[in-house]
Tab-separated table of C-alpha atoms in Angstrom:
chain	number	residue	atom	x	y	z
A	1	UNK	CA	-0.167	0.023	-0.157
A	2	UNK	CA	3.383	2.173	-0.188
A	3	UNK	CA	4.345	4.379	-3.075
A	4	UNK	CA	6.994	3.901	-5.521
A	5	UNK	CA	8.363	5.949	-7.987
A	6	UNK	CA	10.560	4.945	-10.909
A	7	UNK	CA	12.186	8.168	-12.800
A	8	UNK	CA	14.809	8.448	-15.795
A	9	UNK	CA	15.592	4.895	-15.844
A	10	UNK	CA	15.478	2.287	-18.488
A	11	UNK	CA	14.923	-1.713	-18.930
A	12	UNK	CA	17.162	-3.615	-21.351
A	13	UNK	CA	17.357	-7.403	-22.240
A	14	UNK	CA	14.548	-9.565	-21.867
A	15	UNK	CA	12.014	-10.143	-19.260
A	16	UNK	CA	10.194	-13.851	-19.050
A	17	UNK	CA	7.724	-15.074	-16.545
A	18	UNK	CA	4.545	-16.880	-16.585
A	19	UNK	CA	1.662	-14.606	-15.030
A	20	UNK	CA	2.419	-10.903	-14.482
A	21	UNK	CA	5.348	-9.826	-16.544
A	22	UNK	CA	6.288	-6.155	-17.162
A	23	UNK	CA	9.730	-4.329	-18.337
A	24	UNK	CA	9.784	-2.356	-15.126
A	25	UNK	CA	7.056	-3.968	-12.705
A	26	UNK	CA	4.638	-7.368	-12.807
A	27	UNK	CA	2.211	-5.886	-11.191
A	28	UNK	CA	0.947	-3.109	-8.895
A	29	UNK	CA	-1.772	-4.184	-6.147
A	30	UNK	CA	-3.367	-3.389	-2.683
A	31	UNK	CA	-3.971	0.309	-3.579
A	32	UNK	CA	-0.153	1.084	-4.132
A	33	UNK	CA	0.611	3.992	-6.041
A	34	UNK	CA	3.471	3.702	-8.721
A	35	UNK	CA	4.482	6.479	-11.054
A	36	UNK	CA	6.929	5.655	-14.126
A	37	UNK	CA	8.176	9.109	-15.247
A	38	UNK	CA	10.690	9.801	-18.144
A	39	UNK	CA	11.754	6.120	-18.507
A	40	UNK	CA	11.770	3.856	-21.400
A	41	UNK	CA	11.997	0.058	-22.071
A	42	UNK	CA	13.742	-1.865	-25.191
A	43	UNK	CA	13.717	-5.107	-23.416
A	44	UNK	CA	11.383	-7.740	-25.017
A	45	UNK	CA	8.663	-9.112	-22.426
A	46	UNK	CA	7.339	-12.484	-22.710
A	47	UNK	CA	4.424	-13.920	-20.226
A	48	UNK	CA	3.877	-17.589	-21.181
A	49	UNK	CA	0.172	-17.613	-19.990
A	50	UNK	CA	-0.713	-14.413	-18.343
A	51	UNK	CA	-0.799	-10.507	-18.221
A	52	UNK	CA	2.072	-8.412	-19.737
A	53	UNK	CA	3.176	-5.010	-20.575
A	54	UNK	CA	5.973	-3.243	-22.006
A	55	UNK	CA	6.368	-1.101	-18.915
A	56	UNK	CA	3.781	-2.885	-16.138
A	57	UNK	CA	2.062	-6.158	-16.674
A	58	UNK	CA	-1.037	-5.650	-14.227
A	59	UNK	CA	-2.698	-2.965	-12.431
A	60	UNK	CA	-5.220	-4.674	-9.927
A	61	UNK	CA	-6.360	-2.118	-7.033
A	62	UNK	CA	-3.920	0.636	-7.305
A	63	UNK	CA	-3.021	3.866	-9.154
A	64	UNK	CA	-0.706	3.596	-11.765
A	65	UNK	CA	0.988	7.043	-13.805
A	66	UNK	CA	2.869	6.502	-16.797
A	67	UNK	CA	4.422	10.098	-17.510
A	68	UNK	CA	6.870	10.986	-20.691
A	69	UNK	CA	7.695	6.999	-21.089
A	70	UNK	CA	7.773	4.580	-24.267
A	71	UNK	CA	8.668	1.352	-25.282
A	72	UNK	CA	10.530	-0.209	-28.250
A	73	UNK	CA	10.729	-4.038	-27.248
A	74	UNK	CA	8.492	-6.725	-28.110
A	75	UNK	CA	5.555	-7.784	-25.928
A	76	UNK	CA	3.978	-11.124	-26.139
A	77	UNK	CA	1.996	-13.903	-24.602
A	78	UNK	CA	0.373	-17.319	-25.691
A	79	UNK	CA	-2.502	-16.270	-23.883
A	80	UNK	CA	-4.068	-13.698	-21.712
A	81	UNK	CA	-3.513	-9.548	-21.766
A	82	UNK	CA	-0.756	-7.624	-23.837
A	83	UNK	CA	-0.461	-4.343	-23.941
A	84	UNK	CA	2.509	-1.906	-25.379
A	85	UNK	CA	2.669	-0.194	-22.175
A	86	UNK	CA	0.344	-1.848	-19.455
A	87	UNK	CA	-1.260	-5.319	-20.056
A	88	UNK	CA	-4.567	-5.056	-17.744
A	89	UNK	CA	-5.900	-2.248	-15.795
A	90	UNK	CA	-8.666	-4.075	-13.753
A	91	UNK	CA	-10.280	-2.364	-10.466
A	92	UNK	CA	-7.358	0.504	-10.425
A	93	UNK	CA	-6.717	4.123	-11.779
A	94	UNK	CA	-4.569	4.066	-14.919
A	95	UNK	CA	-3.255	7.317	-16.195
A	96	UNK	CA	-1.226	7.296	-19.345
A	97	UNK	CA	0.626	11.017	-20.441
A	98	UNK	CA	2.464	11.683	-23.295
A	99	UNK	CA	3.852	8.214	-24.121
A	100	UNK	CA	4.096	6.230	-27.035
A	101	UNK	CA	4.907	2.155	-27.884
A	102	UNK	CA	6.287	1.161	-31.145
A	103	UNK	CA	7.201	-2.380	-30.109
A	104	UNK	CA	5.587	-5.554	-31.340
A	105	UNK	CA	2.499	-6.605	-29.645
A	106	UNK	CA	1.439	-10.152	-30.008
A	107	UNK	CA	-1.157	-12.445	-28.404
A	108	UNK	CA	-4.442	-14.174	-29.000
A	109	UNK	CA	-7.036	-11.894	-27.362
A	110	UNK	CA	-7.086	-8.601	-25.264
A	111	UNK	CA	-4.012	-7.159	-27.234
A	112	UNK	CA	-3.626	-3.312	-27.673
A	113	UNK	CA	-0.958	-0.562	-28.904
A	114	UNK	CA	-0.609	1.114	-25.396
A	115	UNK	CA	-2.927	-1.043	-23.058
A	116	UNK	CA	-4.252	-4.540	-23.435
A	117	UNK	CA	-7.663	-4.371	-21.726
A	118	UNK	CA	-9.314	-1.782	-18.996
A	119	UNK	CA	-12.019	-2.565	-16.685
A	120	UNK	CA	-12.078	0.564	-14.386
A	121	UNK	CA	-10.814	4.138	-14.594
A	122	UNK	CA	-8.511	4.798	-17.247
A	123	UNK	CA	-6.937	8.053	-18.748
A	124	UNK	CA	-4.678	8.434	-21.877
A	125	UNK	CA	-3.768	11.652	-23.076
A	126	UNK	CA	-1.361	12.704	-26.186
A	127	UNK	CA	-0.124	8.938	-26.607
A	128	UNK	CA	0.934	7.274	-29.563
A	129	UNK	CA	1.213	3.690	-31.140
A	130	UNK	CA	1.694	1.539	-34.339
A	131	UNK	CA	-1.259	-0.247	-34.459
A	132	UNK	CA	-1.829	-3.940	-33.503
A	133	UNK	CA	-5.461	-4.443	-34.976
A	134	UNK	CA	-6.489	-5.601	-31.441
A	135	UNK	CA	-9.277	-4.456	-29.281
A	136	UNK	CA	-7.162	-2.936	-26.834
A	137	UNK	CA	-6.232	-0.046	-30.031
A	138	UNK	CA	-9.590	1.568	-29.177
A	139	UNK	CA	-8.963	2.280	-25.519
A	140	UNK	CA	-6.912	5.302	-26.271
A	141	UNK	CA	-4.163	6.744	-27.668
A	142	UNK	CA	-3.746	7.408	-31.427
A	143	UNK	CA	-2.127	5.045	-34.049
A	144	UNK	CA	0.499	6.612	-36.363
A	145	UNK	CA	2.726	5.081	-39.162
A	146	UNK	CA	6.455	4.176	-38.921
A	147	UNK	CA	7.093	6.907	-40.915
A	148	UNK	CA	5.603	9.403	-38.754
A	149	UNK	CA	7.582	8.123	-35.832
A	150	UNK	CA	10.672	8.286	-38.079
A	151	UNK	CA	10.300	11.867	-39.396
A	152	UNK	CA	9.954	13.990	-36.197
A	153	UNK	CA	5.900	14.108	-36.331
A	154	UNK	CA	5.383	12.103	-33.118
A	155	UNK	CA	8.416	13.900	-31.603
A	156	UNK	CA	7.060	17.213	-32.345
A	157	UNK	CA	3.462	16.148	-30.665
A	158	UNK	CA	5.117	14.986	-27.627
A	159	UNK	CA	7.758	17.722	-27.362
A	160	UNK	CA	4.558	20.442	-27.802
A	161	UNK	CA	2.773	18.635	-25.026
A	162	UNK	CA	2.023	20.402	-21.447
A	163	UNK	CA	-0.655	19.862	-19.021
A	164	UNK	CA	-3.085	22.796	-19.358
A	165	UNK	CA	-4.765	24.840	-16.376
A	166	UNK	CA	-7.371	27.524	-17.534
A	167	UNK	CA	-6.101	27.670	-21.048
A	168	UNK	CA	-2.220	27.816	-20.138
A	169	UNK	CA	0.462	25.310	-19.449
A	170	UNK	CA	0.792	24.383	-15.663
A	171	UNK	CA	3.746	25.860	-13.904
A	172	UNK	CA	4.260	22.626	-11.995
A	173	UNK	CA	2.599	20.408	-14.811
A	174	UNK	CA	4.037	17.437	-16.812
A	175	UNK	CA	6.691	19.160	-19.412
A	176	UNK	CA	6.633	17.656	-22.756
A	177	UNK	CA	10.001	19.191	-23.548
A	178	UNK	CA	12.200	16.320	-22.392
A	179	UNK	CA	11.327	14.714	-25.655
A	180	UNK	CA	13.725	14.987	-28.729
A	181	UNK	CA	14.979	13.285	-31.834
A	182	UNK	CA	17.662	13.537	-34.349
A	183	UNK	CA	16.031	13.637	-37.776
A	184	UNK	CA	17.810	14.492	-41.236
A	185	UNK	CA	21.119	14.593	-39.597
A	186	UNK	CA	24.326	13.609	-41.511
A	187	UNK	CA	24.535	10.864	-39.000
A	188	UNK	CA	23.313	9.461	-35.774
A	189	UNK	CA	19.779	9.857	-37.020
A	190	UNK	CA	17.114	8.280	-34.162
A	191	UNK	CA	14.365	6.016	-35.436
A	192	UNK	CA	11.736	7.134	-32.917
A	193	UNK	CA	11.602	9.836	-30.538
A	194	UNK	CA	14.044	9.823	-27.378
A	195	UNK	CA	14.224	11.668	-24.061
A	196	UNK	CA	16.855	13.656	-25.310
A	197	UNK	CA	15.384	16.809	-24.533
A	198	UNK	CA	16.994	18.145	-28.147
A	199	UNK	CA	15.038	17.875	-31.285
A	200	UNK	CA	17.028	18.328	-34.306
A	201	UNK	CA	15.043	18.822	-37.821
A	202	UNK	CA	17.789	18.627	-40.142
A	203	UNK	CA	19.653	22.219	-39.475
A	204	UNK	CA	17.029	23.292	-37.171
A	205	UNK	CA	17.696	22.270	-33.196
A	206	UNK	CA	15.090	23.156	-30.763
A	207	UNK	CA	15.159	22.679	-26.767
A	208	UNK	CA	14.677	24.760	-23.725
A	209	UNK	CA	17.513	27.038	-22.431
A	210	UNK	CA	18.901	27.564	-19.211
A	211	UNK	CA	15.851	30.085	-18.393
A	212	UNK	CA	13.480	27.548	-19.344
A	213	UNK	CA	12.747	29.319	-22.947
A	214	UNK	CA	11.622	27.573	-25.695
A	215	UNK	CA	14.536	27.949	-28.858
A	216	UNK	CA	15.105	27.183	-32.045
A	217	UNK	CA	18.619	27.654	-33.320
A	218	UNK	CA	19.116	27.484	-37.009
A	219	UNK	CA	22.095	26.701	-38.645
A	220	UNK	CA	21.928	28.941	-41.865
A	221	UNK	CA	25.431	28.029	-42.981
A	222	UNK	CA	24.693	24.069	-43.077
A	223	UNK	CA	23.772	21.971	-46.315
A	224	UNK	CA	21.063	19.849	-44.074
A	225	UNK	CA	17.593	20.298	-45.299
A	226	UNK	CA	14.873	22.139	-43.580
A	227	UNK	CA	12.197	19.482	-43.179
A	228	UNK	CA	9.455	20.578	-40.416
A	229	UNK	CA	6.789	17.959	-40.243
A	230	UNK	CA	4.463	19.934	-37.834
A	231	UNK	CA	4.171	23.604	-36.613
A	232	UNK	CA	5.888	24.515	-33.259
A	233	UNK	CA	5.805	27.497	-31.255
A	234	UNK	CA	9.048	28.980	-29.509
A	235	UNK	CA	9.810	31.800	-27.686
A	236	UNK	CA	13.336	32.733	-29.206
A	237	UNK	CA	15.029	32.156	-32.945
A	238	UNK	CA	18.610	32.251	-32.903
A	239	UNK	CA	19.433	32.512	-36.765
A	240	UNK	CA	23.033	31.509	-37.375
A	241	UNK	CA	24.102	32.659	-40.842
A	242	UNK	CA	26.979	34.828	-41.564
A	243	UNK	CA	26.390	37.623	-43.443
A	244	UNK	CA	28.525	40.590	-45.140
A	245	UNK	CA	27.674	43.989	-44.164
A	246	UNK	CA	26.563	45.910	-47.395
A	247	UNK	CA	26.100	42.801	-49.511
A	248	UNK	CA	22.862	41.788	-50.788
A	249	UNK	CA	21.914	38.062	-50.113
A	250	UNK	CA	19.076	35.628	-50.887
A	251	UNK	CA	16.745	34.221	-47.617
A	252	UNK	CA	13.617	32.119	-47.172
A	253	UNK	CA	12.384	31.455	-43.470
A	254	UNK	CA	9.884	29.007	-42.145
A	255	UNK	CA	8.282	31.488	-40.092
A	256	UNK	CA	6.614	34.866	-40.181
A	257	UNK	CA	8.502	38.019	-38.838
A	258	UNK	CA	6.022	41.104	-38.409
A	259	UNK	CA	7.353	44.484	-38.623
A	260	UNK	CA	7.972	45.309	-34.789
A	261	UNK	CA	10.331	41.886	-34.830
A	262	UNK	CA	11.982	42.830	-38.132
A	263	UNK	CA	16.030	43.205	-37.625
A	264	UNK	CA	16.760	47.019	-37.542
A	265	UNK	CA	20.000	46.240	-39.583
A	266	UNK	CA	18.959	44.932	-42.722
A	267	UNK	CA	16.627	45.764	-45.662
A	268	UNK	CA	14.417	43.119	-47.615
A	269	UNK	CA	12.849	43.197	-51.401
A	270	UNK	CA	10.269	40.923	-52.712
A	271	UNK	CA	10.313	40.173	-56.609
A	272	UNK	CA	8.494	42.599	-58.772
A	273	UNK	CA	9.496	42.360	-62.217
A	274	UNK	CA	12.069	41.172	-64.681
A	275	UNK	CA	12.893	42.255	-68.106
A	276	UNK	CA	14.927	44.506	-70.171
A	277	UNK	CA	14.794	48.371	-69.566
A	278	UNK	CA	14.483	50.898	-72.475
A	279	UNK	CA	15.504	53.351	-70.307
A	280	UNK	CA	18.560	51.613	-69.424
A	281	UNK	CA	20.099	50.748	-72.734
A	282	UNK	CA	17.784	47.549	-72.997
A	283	UNK	CA	19.273	45.600	-69.908
A	284	UNK	CA	17.687	43.544	-68.524
A	285	UNK	CA	16.835	44.074	-64.704
A	286	UNK	CA	15.272	42.078	-61.858
A	287	UNK	CA	13.441	44.769	-59.690
A	288	UNK	CA	12.759	44.064	-56.142
A	289	UNK	CA	10.393	46.128	-53.777
A	290	UNK	CA	11.480	46.670	-50.097
A	291	UNK	CA	9.179	45.400	-47.687
A	292	UNK	CA	8.644	45.966	-43.959
A	293	UNK	CA	7.233	42.244	-42.857
A	294	UNK	CA	8.395	38.872	-44.031
A	295	UNK	CA	5.925	35.839	-44.690
A	296	UNK	CA	6.939	32.516	-43.957
A	297	UNK	CA	7.970	30.227	-47.145
A	298	UNK	CA	8.070	33.339	-49.147
A	299	UNK	CA	11.947	34.367	-50.964
A	300	UNK	CA	13.363	37.762	-50.367
A	301	UNK	CA	16.804	39.639	-50.847
A	302	UNK	CA	18.371	41.056	-47.971
A	303	UNK	CA	20.833	43.153	-47.351
A	304	UNK	CA	22.684	43.937	-44.016
A	305	UNK	CA	23.682	47.675	-43.066
A	306	UNK	CA	25.196	46.921	-40.275
A	307	UNK	CA	26.598	43.831	-38.430
A	308	UNK	CA	26.979	40.370	-40.140
A	309	UNK	CA	23.928	38.611	-38.203
A	310	UNK	CA	20.224	38.904	-38.365
A	311	UNK	CA	18.501	39.287	-34.924
A	312	UNK	CA	14.615	38.486	-34.669
A	313	UNK	CA	13.103	40.082	-31.814
A	314	UNK	CA	9.843	38.426	-31.111
A	315	UNK	CA	9.168	39.741	-27.701
A	316	UNK	CA	7.141	37.423	-25.073
A	317	UNK	CA	4.776	36.468	-27.760
A	318	UNK	CA	7.295	34.176	-29.500
A	319	UNK	CA	6.919	32.666	-32.742
A	320	UNK	CA	5.661	29.633	-34.558
A	321	UNK	CA	8.107	27.872	-36.854
A	322	UNK	CA	5.839	26.474	-39.655
A	323	UNK	CA	5.687	22.958	-41.041
A	324	UNK	CA	7.484	22.669	-44.334
A	325	UNK	CA	5.314	20.134	-45.566
A	326	UNK	CA	1.747	19.697	-46.560
A	327	UNK	CA	-0.664	16.955	-47.565
A	328	UNK	CA	-1.124	16.754	-51.336
A	329	UNK	CA	-4.580	15.411	-52.327
A	330	UNK	CA	-3.520	14.464	-55.874
A	331	UNK	CA	-0.781	12.174	-55.211
A	332	UNK	CA	-1.958	11.351	-51.340
A	333	UNK	CA	1.635	12.296	-50.186
A	334	UNK	CA	3.067	14.757	-48.043
A	335	UNK	CA	4.901	17.122	-50.377
A	336	UNK	CA	7.173	20.141	-49.435
A	337	UNK	CA	5.398	23.814	-49.231
A	338	UNK	CA	5.732	26.164	-52.212
A	339	UNK	CA	8.373	28.804	-51.429
A	340	UNK	CA	8.080	30.820	-54.177
A	341	UNK	CA	6.657	34.174	-55.518
A	342	UNK	CA	6.241	35.351	-59.065
A	343	UNK	CA	6.602	38.817	-61.032
A	344	UNK	CA	3.628	40.977	-61.678
A	345	UNK	CA	3.332	39.421	-65.122
A	346	UNK	CA	3.564	35.708	-63.985
A	347	UNK	CA	6.850	34.943	-66.463
A	348	UNK	CA	9.197	34.922	-63.653
A	349	UNK	CA	9.419	33.394	-60.378
A	350	UNK	CA	11.777	33.438	-57.429
A	351	UNK	CA	12.223	30.362	-55.695
A	352	UNK	CA	13.155	29.492	-52.297
A	353	UNK	CA	14.829	26.158	-51.451
A	354	UNK	CA	14.798	24.032	-48.016
A	355	UNK	CA	17.093	21.677	-49.251
A	356	UNK	CA	20.589	21.859	-51.143
A	357	UNK	CA	20.082	21.737	-54.672
A	358	UNK	CA	22.457	21.445	-57.580
A	359	UNK	CA	22.074	21.502	-61.256
A	360	UNK	CA	23.789	18.872	-63.808
A	361	UNK	CA	23.700	18.705	-67.481
A	362	UNK	CA	20.624	17.963	-69.205
A	363	UNK	CA	18.614	19.038	-66.110
A	364	UNK	CA	15.282	20.929	-66.879
A	365	UNK	CA	16.044	24.775	-66.205
A	366	UNK	CA	19.552	24.935	-67.122
A	367	UNK	CA	19.270	28.104	-69.913
A	368	UNK	CA	16.184	29.530	-68.035
A	369	UNK	CA	17.553	29.536	-64.208
A	370	UNK	CA	19.643	32.211	-62.776
A	371	UNK	CA	21.448	32.522	-59.352
A	372	UNK	CA	24.157	34.568	-57.806
A	373	UNK	CA	27.605	34.508	-59.332
A	374	UNK	CA	30.099	34.911	-56.352
A	375	UNK	CA	32.999	36.225	-58.361
A	376	UNK	CA	34.092	37.528	-61.994
A	377	UNK	CA	34.657	34.805	-64.565
A	378	UNK	CA	35.885	35.963	-67.701
A	379	UNK	CA	34.097	38.985	-69.464
A	380	UNK	CA	30.731	37.823	-69.355
A	381	UNK	CA	29.892	37.788	-65.591
A	382	UNK	CA	29.943	41.162	-63.615
A	383	UNK	CA	29.823	41.267	-60.083
A	384	UNK	CA	26.163	42.093	-58.698
A	385	UNK	CA	24.097	40.189	-61.498
A	386	UNK	CA	21.849	37.166	-61.705
A	387	UNK	CA	23.857	35.003	-64.250
A	388	UNK	CA	22.489	31.835	-66.014
A	389	UNK	CA	22.947	28.469	-64.160
A	390	UNK	CA	25.518	25.850	-65.734
A	391	UNK	CA	26.065	22.328	-65.097
A	392	UNK	CA	27.816	22.068	-61.319
A	393	UNK	CA	25.799	25.059	-59.950
A	394	UNK	CA	24.550	24.443	-56.611
A	395	UNK	CA	22.786	26.125	-53.663
A	396	UNK	CA	22.398	25.391	-49.897
A	397	UNK	CA	19.281	25.919	-47.982
A	398	UNK	CA	17.401	28.647	-47.196
A	399	UNK	CA	18.355	30.374	-50.341
A	400	UNK	CA	16.789	31.473	-53.559
A	401	UNK	CA	17.293	31.372	-57.247
A	402	UNK	CA	15.541	32.943	-60.028
A	403	UNK	CA	13.844	31.198	-62.949
A	404	UNK	CA	11.959	31.627	-66.139
A	405	UNK	CA	8.407	30.005	-66.266
A	406	UNK	CA	5.699	29.108	-68.816
A	407	UNK	CA	2.211	28.186	-68.606
A	408	UNK	CA	1.193	24.744	-67.703
A	409	UNK	CA	0.267	22.481	-70.605
A	410	UNK	CA	-3.250	21.397	-70.771
A	411	UNK	CA	-3.689	17.868	-68.960
A	412	UNK	CA	0.001	18.248	-67.818
A	413	UNK	CA	0.133	18.546	-63.609
A	414	UNK	CA	2.450	21.223	-62.101
A	415	UNK	CA	5.925	20.033	-60.844
A	416	UNK	CA	7.804	21.479	-58.026
A	417	UNK	CA	6.361	24.735	-57.056
A	418	UNK	CA	3.471	24.718	-59.325
A	419	UNK	CA	5.470	25.705	-62.429
A	420	UNK	CA	6.911	24.146	-65.228
A	421	UNK	CA	10.365	25.557	-66.616
A	422	UNK	CA	10.954	26.443	-69.922
A	423	UNK	CA	12.837	23.427	-71.606
A	424	UNK	CA	13.542	25.556	-74.763
A	425	UNK	CA	13.521	29.175	-73.441
A	426	UNK	CA	13.091	32.196	-75.376
A	427	UNK	CA	16.375	34.289	-76.172
A	428	UNK	CA	17.595	35.072	-72.699
A	429	UNK	CA	20.410	37.151	-71.597
A	430	UNK	CA	23.473	35.653	-69.931
A	431	UNK	CA	23.000	37.802	-66.660
A	432	UNK	CA	20.333	40.255	-65.025
A	433	UNK	CA	21.036	43.577	-63.009
A	434	UNK	CA	19.540	43.410	-59.330
A	435	UNK	CA	17.521	46.818	-58.490
A	436	UNK	CA	16.248	47.423	-55.243
A	437	UNK	CA	13.134	49.884	-55.415
A	438	UNK	CA	11.872	51.780	-52.157
A	439	UNK	CA	8.448	51.028	-51.487
A	440	UNK	CA	7.221	54.732	-52.114
A	441	UNK	CA	9.100	54.846	-55.724
A	442	UNK	CA	7.349	51.590	-56.426
A	443	UNK	CA	4.129	53.157	-56.280
A	444	UNK	CA	5.252	55.986	-58.416
A	445	UNK	CA	7.094	54.588	-61.281
A	446	UNK	CA	6.230	57.278	-63.369
A	447	UNK	CA	8.195	60.035	-61.183
A	448	UNK	CA	11.264	57.570	-61.160
A	449	UNK	CA	11.396	57.614	-64.956
A	450	UNK	CA	10.922	61.525	-64.935
A	451	UNK	CA	13.966	61.895	-62.771
A	452	UNK	CA	11.913	63.318	-59.672
A	453	UNK	CA	13.148	63.384	-56.194
A	454	UNK	CA	11.744	59.889	-55.876
A	455	UNK	CA	14.234	58.790	-58.640
A	456	UNK	CA	17.154	59.917	-55.921
A	457	UNK	CA	15.710	57.022	-53.363
A	458	UNK	CA	16.037	54.687	-56.190
A	459	UNK	CA	18.238	51.761	-54.858
A	460	UNK	CA	20.398	49.731	-56.977
A	461	UNK	CA	22.783	47.087	-56.280
A	462	UNK	CA	24.880	45.358	-58.435
A	463	UNK	CA	26.979	42.520	-57.500
A	464	UNK	CA	27.763	38.982	-58.738
A	465	UNK	CA	25.239	36.135	-57.499
A	466	UNK	CA	26.564	33.396	-55.976
A	467	UNK	CA	24.990	29.890	-56.463
A	468	UNK	CA	26.596	28.409	-53.448
A	469	UNK	CA	26.287	31.505	-51.011
A	470	UNK	CA	23.574	33.496	-52.563
A	471	UNK	CA	25.523	36.449	-51.927
A	472	UNK	CA	25.567	39.901	-54.436
A	473	UNK	CA	28.879	41.795	-53.922
A	474	UNK	CA	28.445	45.513	-54.784
A	475	UNK	CA	30.480	47.026	-57.533
A	476	UNK	CA	30.042	50.735	-56.561
A	477	UNK	CA	29.715	53.002	-53.543
A	478	UNK	CA	26.246	53.992	-52.167
A	479	UNK	CA	25.536	56.409	-49.387
A	480	UNK	CA	23.599	55.092	-46.373
A	481	UNK	CA	20.121	55.367	-48.085
A	482	UNK	CA	21.117	53.128	-50.923
A	483	UNK	CA	21.758	55.962	-53.490
A	484	UNK	CA	24.656	55.449	-55.920
A	485	UNK	CA	27.644	57.910	-55.971
A	486	UNK	CA	29.253	58.925	-59.277
A	487	UNK	CA	32.608	59.629	-57.515
A	488	UNK	CA	34.419	58.812	-54.119
A	489	UNK	CA	32.530	60.305	-51.083
A	490	UNK	CA	34.134	63.678	-49.476
A	491	UNK	CA	31.383	64.210	-46.836
A	492	UNK	CA	31.305	62.744	-43.384
A	493	UNK	CA	28.773	59.728	-43.105
A	494	UNK	CA	28.275	55.970	-43.902
A	495	UNK	CA	28.892	54.500	-47.391
A	496	UNK	CA	29.431	51.223	-48.987
A	497	UNK	CA	31.037	49.567	-51.935
A	498	UNK	CA	32.878	46.679	-52.969
A	499	UNK	CA	34.797	45.449	-49.939
A	500	UNK	CA	34.940	48.327	-47.328
A	501	UNK	CA	32.711	50.489	-45.226
A	502	UNK	CA	34.149	54.224	-45.289
């Protein structure tokens, strides 16, 4: 009739018995209170003729709480009650919170992914299993596929969970942040969720910091894929990517950034138009309009006016990291969400990528796709331009490239970001200049063309487009407002040119 707490423990090997068998405890009886928390079993557990569970075999007359636990070992019995976590809850009280089982469950009758059978009081919350087709599967929990256990879907559900009180997480309630999983890493991937407390989804790492704040660290210099199976809310974002001050780069993010959280040291632009400019000798220009807030899964150009990093300040409200996958009704599969924006004439598309991408000979899009060149190459490539992508070009995740698109042929389903690349493009230039236009100027293009005061605010960035880093290197000198200077600066102030800040 006492109390027993099992915490931060594990069971390994094999457990064999006849009647009451469990990975941790065979039976809980006589009104005793048993709690198993933050623990797991990878033991194979077998009862020759009785009641068996991955963690506990039998809860007769007592209270059994199973919290933040999992089982991956096989649980079997030739005859009796068989459950992935608990075999049989008879006249006791059973609570299963934030747990899972992926161990094979086998028997003749009364089998379940989490609980084999229940008679009296039982509660199962936010817990998951791989279906056994037994009657016990109907007792609680939710069946998930092996892929949902492997790709981080279940880990996110477990990690995000907390006990609620009046619509908010209880200060002293059960906390799901102990859950983690390594997914999409170069090595050391986990087949199922673990109790590591660190959730790694490609180049994203989600965990609580020393102050108890949920933080996502994004390694923007990594070639690992960004793959987020479900939304997750965090308190802070640490975006670790090195930029060069005054140099334009490309970016696509899996979260919204309102104007209040936008870094004060950066300017962002979205695609407006692409084509020859008759007022500039017919030179091709890609025109971008500055914006004051960012949308998730949308490609942008960015230029840092100071510093070398982006610091998003979301405040106490935090931010939701949005899933990069969605269900496609046509294919019946999960696909990557669209990460593109089109020009106003819908003939050009700026495409963000969440995975490493390369182009090889014969690839569709060579000849109609443009990336940033990193340095001068011969006489054709000028610093600060979009240049045609050739075989061997590549781009890291969370970067952007530009492509010419054509209308989808009747009866042909769109590919990728709902566009089909021109396989035999019209005559296109080898390079395209990048032009930033202030929002006020974009609203009155006539004044710009007429050379009014608005024209002085027109911001032009000409550099080289690098298909690896996404950086645009400036060729000329500009003042702090982005206005190009015809000669070296003489007045005091901040100026930007190819390599230095004067």
